[in-house]
Amino acid sequence: MAKEKRALPEILEQDFIICDNTLNRKGWRLLVEGIDMEGFLKNPVCITEHNMKSIPVGRWKNLRVEGEKFLGTLEFDKNDELAVTLYWKYKDGFMNAVSISVVPIEESEQLNMLVAGQRYPTLIKSELWEISIVTVPGQKNAVKLCTPEGGDYKLNVLDNKKENQMNKDEKDKSSEEDLQKKLDAANEKNVANLVKLHVQRGVVADGEVESLKKLALQDYDTVEKMLDARTPAKKEEEMPDGKEKEEEGKKLANELRKLNLNSEQGKSPKSKHDDWTFYDYFRKDPKALDAMRENEPEKYKQLEADFALQADASNLVYNPKKSK
């Protein structure tokens, strides 16, 4: 008994996601927003399996880009027996794929366009060549590259720029941290030596040592000047009377109070230090260094470059770290 033919709709149509911006199996990406459809729309035929010599089985319409997807509707030729057969294959779910061919116009190797696993450039501009119905698409998002003559187009493999840049960033970060630790250690050693020197001079009391070290780490110059200005304690027979001792104590307390206030407010003496190196600013007046970076970038870069040369001469690897 002959099988009855199914009634055909007035129009044989099927909607498709033709391709998208995701990474395909070949390791490259096509940006759908960069597809030029002008030439194709003048003859929007649908062929099978990318066979340019085959008779069209339908025509494409409502081609459009929505977000990162290239969409369209295929109208099958209801007067073509093969086209009707293919229509039912898609309608019944036995076939699902379509595939496009494009002619590359512009590629990009910019790092901000690469995604994980990408091995070839990003195709940011292309010309639509044809759209086929296929049994199995050649790639995950079904795109074939071709030359203007119809031959195969090959993308060049990336030179691992993204991976190399990431490795370099990690090395730079490690070098910066090592340099910072060395600078901090040198600064702490200088402060300890400064306080120790004035302890030996007899102008620093035992209870002042730790507070002076803490203040000197923030404002070395001011603490150094204050301690230099102190005079060593007199011998017992030359010690001042009670009133003079009281005045001396008040003077010391006032000096420490001003120093603490100056430290808390984040202030430092506002004077020009044309003979200072980058390390001098970093160790003695980091806030002035930050201000120079913002207001005198050329001077900052020169000092930084000079310091890098000095560091290199000392077998250190210097990479600048942005001041907080």
Tab-separated table of C-alpha atoms in Angstrom:
chain	number	residue	atom	x	y	z
A	1	MET	CA	0.000	0.000	0.000
A	2	ALA	CA	1.476	3.341	-1.066
A	3	LYS	CA	2.352	5.755	1.707
A	4	GLU	CA	0.239	8.888	1.709
A	5	LYS	CA	2.082	12.137	1.163
A	6	ARG	CA	1.833	14.708	3.921
A	7	ALA	CA	0.143	17.992	3.165
A	8	LEU	CA	2.631	20.787	2.582
A	9	PRO	CA	2.285	24.179	4.221
A	10	GLU	CA	1.826	27.175	1.943
A	11	ILE	CA	5.419	28.242	2.643
A	12	LEU	CA	8.177	25.779	3.568
A	13	GLU	CA	10.313	27.663	6.124
A	14	GLN	CA	12.828	26.841	8.853
A	15	ASP	CA	14.583	29.282	11.222
A	16	PHE	CA	18.294	28.852	11.993
A	17	ILE	CA	21.091	30.160	14.202
A	18	ILE	CA	23.585	30.231	11.365
A	19	CYS	CA	26.681	30.936	13.504
A	20	ASP	CA	27.845	32.892	16.565
A	21	ASN	CA	30.924	34.512	18.149
A	22	THR	CA	32.080	31.502	20.156
A	23	LEU	CA	35.423	29.770	19.642
A	24	ASN	CA	35.092	27.068	16.999
A	25	ARG	CA	36.777	23.683	16.792
A	26	LYS	CA	39.558	25.055	14.627
A	27	GLY	CA	40.701	27.469	17.355
A	28	TRP	CA	39.586	30.823	15.887
A	29	ARG	CA	36.586	33.127	16.179
A	30	LEU	CA	34.372	34.977	13.688
A	31	LEU	CA	32.665	38.159	14.899
A	32	VAL	CA	29.190	38.093	13.370
A	33	GLU	CA	28.800	41.863	13.692
A	34	GLY	CA	31.623	42.212	11.148
A	35	ILE	CA	29.940	40.137	8.398
A	36	ASP	CA	29.209	42.117	5.205
A	37	MET	CA	25.979	40.715	3.661
A	38	GLU	CA	25.458	43.337	0.943
A	39	GLY	CA	26.675	41.242	-1.984
A	40	PHE	CA	25.026	38.025	-0.793
A	41	LEU	CA	21.594	39.641	-0.389
A	42	LYS	CA	21.520	40.305	-4.134
A	43	ASN	CA	21.419	36.529	-4.698
A	44	PRO	CA	20.561	34.851	-1.343
A	45	VAL	CA	20.388	31.279	-2.611
A	46	CYS	CA	20.830	28.183	-0.438
A	47	ILE	CA	22.936	25.328	-1.802
A	48	THR	CA	23.886	21.961	-0.316
A	49	GLU	CA	27.227	20.965	1.259
A	50	HIS	CA	29.061	24.076	-0.046
A	51	ASN	CA	28.805	22.726	-3.603
A	52	MET	CA	28.922	25.846	-5.761
A	53	LYS	CA	27.811	23.838	-8.804
A	54	SER	CA	24.678	22.416	-7.173
A	55	ILE	CA	21.175	23.688	-7.935
A	56	PRO	CA	19.771	25.859	-5.120
A	57	VAL	CA	17.158	24.204	-2.914
A	58	GLY	CA	15.885	27.411	-1.391
A	59	ARG	CA	16.548	31.030	-0.575
A	60	TRP	CA	17.571	32.854	2.599
A	61	LYS	CA	15.583	35.712	4.065
A	62	ASN	CA	15.366	37.758	7.242
A	63	LEU	CA	19.141	37.516	7.708
A	64	ARG	CA	20.164	39.541	10.773
A	65	VAL	CA	22.621	39.870	13.659
A	66	GLU	CA	21.233	39.828	17.180
A	67	GLY	CA	23.847	40.226	19.898
A	68	GLU	CA	26.525	37.638	19.131
A	69	LYS	CA	24.338	35.472	16.865
A	70	PHE	CA	23.808	35.481	13.093
A	71	LEU	CA	20.207	34.402	12.408
A	72	GLY	CA	18.130	33.717	9.303
A	73	THR	CA	15.148	31.912	7.790
A	74	LEU	CA	15.463	29.408	4.964
A	75	GLU	CA	12.541	29.083	2.540
A	76	PHE	CA	12.692	25.726	0.720
A	77	ASP	CA	11.585	25.521	-2.926
A	78	LYS	CA	8.237	23.681	-2.738
A	79	ASN	CA	8.425	22.989	-6.501
A	80	ASP	CA	11.699	21.064	-6.123
A	81	GLU	CA	11.345	17.435	-5.014
A	82	LEU	CA	14.801	17.395	-3.327
A	83	ALA	CA	14.033	20.649	-1.536
A	84	VAL	CA	10.739	19.251	-0.219
A	85	THR	CA	12.548	16.126	1.008
A	86	LEU	CA	15.137	18.280	2.766
A	87	TYR	CA	12.393	20.416	4.302
A	88	TRP	CA	10.895	17.348	5.984
A	89	LYS	CA	14.356	16.198	7.100
A	90	TYR	CA	14.788	19.462	9.001
A	91	LYS	CA	11.179	19.636	10.146
A	92	ASP	CA	11.345	16.116	11.574
A	93	GLY	CA	14.741	16.685	13.205
A	94	PHE	CA	16.810	14.326	11.052
A	95	MET	CA	18.945	17.275	9.901
A	96	ASN	CA	19.720	20.401	11.918
A	97	ALA	CA	22.888	22.066	10.644
A	98	VAL	CA	23.761	24.824	8.232
A	99	SER	CA	27.186	26.249	7.412
A	100	ILE	CA	28.461	29.496	5.911
A	101	SER	CA	31.457	30.436	3.815
A	102	VAL	CA	33.050	33.864	4.249
A	103	VAL	CA	35.951	35.720	2.661
A	104	PRO	CA	38.204	37.172	5.428
A	105	ILE	CA	38.764	40.924	5.202
A	106	GLU	CA	40.413	41.854	8.505
A	107	GLU	CA	42.016	39.748	11.257
A	108	SER	CA	43.085	40.821	14.763
A	109	GLU	CA	45.594	39.417	17.252
A	110	GLN	CA	44.706	41.912	20.003
A	111	LEU	CA	44.931	40.311	23.441
A	112	ASN	CA	41.593	41.702	24.614
A	113	MET	CA	39.847	39.782	21.808
A	114	LEU	CA	41.395	36.396	22.588
A	115	VAL	CA	39.563	33.758	24.633
A	116	ALA	CA	40.796	30.635	26.374
A	117	GLY	CA	42.051	28.038	23.895
A	118	GLN	CA	42.229	30.423	20.908
A	119	ARG	CA	45.096	29.485	18.568
A	120	TYR	CA	44.356	31.688	15.555
A	121	PRO	CA	43.442	35.387	15.108
A	122	THR	CA	39.955	36.783	15.549
A	123	LEU	CA	38.217	37.452	12.212
A	124	ILE	CA	36.648	40.859	12.820
A	125	LYS	CA	35.554	41.694	9.254
A	126	SER	CA	34.436	39.338	6.493
A	127	GLU	CA	32.240	39.092	3.384
A	128	LEU	CA	29.434	36.523	3.287
A	129	TRP	CA	30.079	34.100	0.395
A	130	GLU	CA	27.285	31.509	0.704
A	131	ILE	CA	25.135	29.605	3.206
A	132	SER	CA	24.614	25.855	2.777
A	133	ILE	CA	22.507	23.202	4.395
A	134	VAL	CA	24.813	20.382	5.517
A	135	THR	CA	24.472	16.947	7.022
A	136	VAL	CA	27.340	17.523	9.509
A	137	PRO	CA	28.863	20.979	9.992
A	138	GLY	CA	32.628	21.167	9.639
A	139	GLN	CA	33.024	23.301	12.760
A	140	LYS	CA	31.203	23.862	16.031
A	141	ASN	CA	29.684	27.137	14.900
A	142	ALA	CA	29.731	26.095	11.238
A	143	VAL	CA	31.970	28.555	9.402
A	144	LYS	CA	34.191	27.869	6.419
A	145	LEU	CA	36.846	30.326	5.244
A	146	CYS	CA	37.484	30.777	1.544
A	147	THR	CA	39.459	33.045	-0.757
A	148	PRO	CA	37.735	35.387	-3.241
A	149	GLU	CA	38.438	32.707	-5.852
A	150	GLY	CA	36.677	30.044	-3.785
A	151	GLY	CA	39.788	28.253	-2.487
A	152	ASP	CA	40.615	27.452	1.135
A	153	TYR	CA	41.816	30.353	3.298
A	154	LYS	CA	44.324	29.630	6.082
A	155	LEU	CA	44.805	31.662	9.261
A	156	ASN	CA	48.270	31.985	10.803
A	157	VAL	CA	48.847	30.430	14.224
A	158	LEU	CA	49.162	32.966	17.041
A	159	ASP	CA	52.589	33.253	18.698
A	160	ASN	CA	51.204	32.661	22.191
A	161	LYS	CA	51.126	36.401	22.880
A	162	LYS	CA	48.464	36.111	25.547
A	163	GLU	CA	50.261	33.325	27.418
A	164	ASN	CA	53.618	35.114	27.141
A	165	GLN	CA	52.106	38.338	28.450
A	166	MET	CA	50.552	36.537	31.409
A	167	ASN	CA	53.887	34.906	32.261
A	168	LYS	CA	55.654	38.265	31.989
A	169	ASP	CA	53.094	39.901	34.290
A	170	GLU	CA	53.657	37.194	36.905
A	171	LYS	CA	57.444	37.636	36.711
A	172	ASP	CA	57.097	41.422	36.956
A	173	LYS	CA	54.875	41.097	40.009
A	174	SER	CA	57.335	38.742	41.704
A	175	SER	CA	60.276	41.048	40.931
A	176	GLU	CA	58.409	44.069	42.264
A	177	GLU	CA	57.594	42.258	45.504
A	178	ASP	CA	61.218	41.167	45.937
A	179	LEU	CA	62.491	44.697	45.329
A	180	GLN	CA	59.936	46.142	47.751
A	181	LYS	CA	61.043	43.716	50.455
A	182	LYS	CA	64.671	44.709	49.932
A	183	LEU	CA	63.824	48.417	50.058
A	184	ASP	CA	61.763	47.954	53.233
A	185	ALA	CA	64.554	45.996	54.877
A	186	ALA	CA	67.128	48.665	53.938
A	187	ASN	CA	64.850	51.413	55.257
A	188	GLU	CA	64.324	49.621	58.576
A	189	LYS	CA	68.079	49.105	58.924
A	190	ASN	CA	68.750	52.820	58.330
A	191	VAL	CA	66.144	53.785	60.929
A	192	ALA	CA	67.587	51.361	63.487
A	193	ASN	CA	71.089	52.768	62.912
A	194	LEU	CA	69.830	56.346	63.239
A	195	VAL	CA	68.173	55.713	66.604
A	196	LYS	CA	71.098	53.608	67.844
A	197	LEU	CA	73.533	56.420	67.019
A	198	HIS	CA	71.597	58.943	69.083
A	199	VAL	CA	71.104	56.459	71.911
A	200	GLN	CA	74.892	56.270	72.061
A	201	ARG	CA	75.033	60.071	72.088
A	202	GLY	CA	72.834	60.006	75.138
A	203	VAL	CA	69.963	62.020	73.678
A	204	VAL	CA	67.384	59.209	73.457
A	205	ALA	CA	65.670	57.704	76.477
A	206	ASP	CA	64.900	53.991	76.614
A	207	GLY	CA	61.150	54.610	76.416
A	208	GLU	CA	61.522	56.638	73.208
A	209	VAL	CA	63.311	54.064	71.051
A	210	GLU	CA	60.356	52.220	69.539
A	211	SER	CA	58.213	55.323	68.990
A	212	LEU	CA	61.126	57.116	67.293
A	213	LYS	CA	61.713	54.128	64.993
A	214	LYS	CA	58.049	54.082	64.024
A	215	LEU	CA	58.023	57.810	63.274
A	216	ALA	CA	61.321	57.645	61.383
A	217	LEU	CA	59.899	54.973	59.046
A	218	GLN	CA	57.276	57.533	58.031
A	219	ASP	CA	59.392	60.716	58.099
A	220	TYR	CA	63.103	59.969	58.335
A	221	ASP	CA	64.340	63.522	57.697
A	222	THR	CA	62.290	65.172	60.435
A	223	VAL	CA	63.321	62.632	63.081
A	224	GLU	CA	66.949	62.898	61.999
A	225	LYS	CA	66.913	66.708	62.285
A	226	MET	CA	65.180	66.584	65.670
A	227	LEU	CA	67.702	64.133	67.108
A	228	ASP	CA	70.670	66.011	65.644
A	229	ALA	CA	69.430	69.144	67.369
A	230	ARG	CA	69.434	67.489	70.779
A	231	THR	CA	72.443	68.055	72.996
A	232	PRO	CA	73.943	65.234	75.043
A	233	ALA	CA	73.045	65.113	78.740
A	234	LYS	CA	75.388	67.117	81.024
A	235	LYS	CA	77.412	65.558	83.758
A	236	GLU	CA	75.737	65.312	87.152
A	237	GLU	CA	77.432	68.419	88.574
A	238	GLU	CA	76.427	70.364	85.490
A	239	MET	CA	72.843	69.145	85.379
A	240	PRO	CA	70.266	71.954	85.333
A	241	ASP	CA	68.194	72.619	88.420
A	242	GLY	CA	64.619	71.343	88.759
A	243	LYS	CA	63.046	74.200	86.804
A	244	GLU	CA	65.449	73.798	83.898
A	245	LYS	CA	64.776	70.024	83.883
A	246	GLU	CA	61.075	70.727	83.681
A	247	GLU	CA	61.519	73.104	80.735
A	248	GLU	CA	63.718	70.556	78.942
A	249	GLY	CA	61.039	67.891	79.474
A	250	LYS	CA	58.338	70.180	78.102
A	251	LYS	CA	60.464	70.946	75.051
A	252	LEU	CA	61.001	67.230	74.371
A	253	ALA	CA	57.309	66.452	74.826
A	254	ASN	CA	56.395	69.298	72.456
A	255	GLU	CA	58.810	67.992	69.804
A	256	LEU	CA	57.342	64.502	69.990
A	257	ARG	CA	53.783	65.860	69.921
A	258	LYS	CA	54.489	67.871	66.758
A	259	LEU	CA	56.193	64.891	65.147
A	260	ASN	CA	53.270	62.593	65.935
A	261	LEU	CA	50.748	65.165	64.655
A	262	ASN	CA	52.758	65.635	61.479
A	263	SER	CA	52.877	61.844	60.947
A	264	GLU	CA	49.151	61.335	61.579
A	265	GLN	CA	48.182	64.033	59.109
A	266	GLY	CA	50.432	62.493	56.457
A	267	LYS	CA	52.411	65.720	56.088
A	268	SER	CA	56.062	66.067	55.252
A	269	PRO	CA	58.345	69.122	54.906
A	270	LYS	CA	57.521	70.865	51.663
A	271	SER	CA	60.903	71.651	50.168
A	272	LYS	CA	62.592	70.923	46.882
A	273	HIS	CA	65.242	68.198	46.827
A	274	ASP	CA	66.770	68.510	43.390
A	275	ASP	CA	69.719	66.348	44.389
A	276	TRP	CA	67.563	63.447	45.648
A	277	THR	CA	67.517	60.131	43.801
A	278	PHE	CA	64.445	57.950	43.270
A	279	TYR	CA	65.479	55.853	46.279
A	280	ASP	CA	65.868	58.997	48.442
A	281	TYR	CA	62.283	60.007	47.665
A	282	PHE	CA	61.035	56.436	48.178
A	283	ARG	CA	62.787	56.106	51.536
A	284	LYS	CA	62.391	59.643	52.893
A	285	ASP	CA	59.346	61.178	51.289
A	286	PRO	CA	57.122	58.691	49.383
A	287	LYS	CA	54.213	61.146	49.301
A	288	ALA	CA	56.365	63.632	47.393
A	289	LEU	CA	57.242	60.793	45.005
A	290	ASP	CA	53.537	60.108	44.418
A	291	ALA	CA	52.923	63.814	43.788
A	292	MET	CA	55.816	63.939	41.315
A	293	ARG	CA	54.422	60.941	39.436
A	294	GLU	CA	51.103	62.767	39.007
A	295	ASN	CA	52.347	66.351	38.452
A	296	GLU	CA	55.881	65.930	37.008
A	297	PRO	CA	55.731	62.649	35.054
A	298	GLU	CA	58.854	63.376	33.010
A	299	LYS	CA	60.974	64.000	36.105
A	300	TYR	CA	59.499	60.907	37.755
A	301	LYS	CA	60.295	58.719	34.727
A	302	GLN	CA	63.889	60.039	34.602
A	303	LEU	CA	64.505	59.357	38.297
A	304	GLU	CA	62.922	55.939	37.933
A	305	ALA	CA	65.089	55.116	34.892
A	306	ASP	CA	68.255	56.231	36.712
A	307	PHE	CA	67.372	54.036	39.678
A	308	ALA	CA	66.700	51.073	37.390
A	309	LEU	CA	70.230	51.446	35.988
A	310	GLN	CA	71.661	51.551	39.506
A	311	ALA	CA	69.661	48.485	40.493
A	312	ASP	CA	70.892	46.655	37.397
A	313	ALA	CA	74.495	47.516	38.281
A	314	SER	CA	73.877	45.917	41.695
A	315	ASN	CA	72.462	42.755	40.086
A	316	LEU	CA	68.908	43.628	41.135
A	317	VAL	CA	65.893	43.386	38.838
A	318	TYR	CA	63.832	46.542	39.157
A	319	ASN	CA	60.230	46.814	37.974
A	320	PRO	CA	58.260	49.885	39.109
A	321	LYS	CA	55.383	49.299	41.529
A	322	LYS	CA	52.532	51.792	41.569
A	323	SER	CA	52.492	53.743	44.806
A	324	LYS	CA	49.383	53.289	46.895
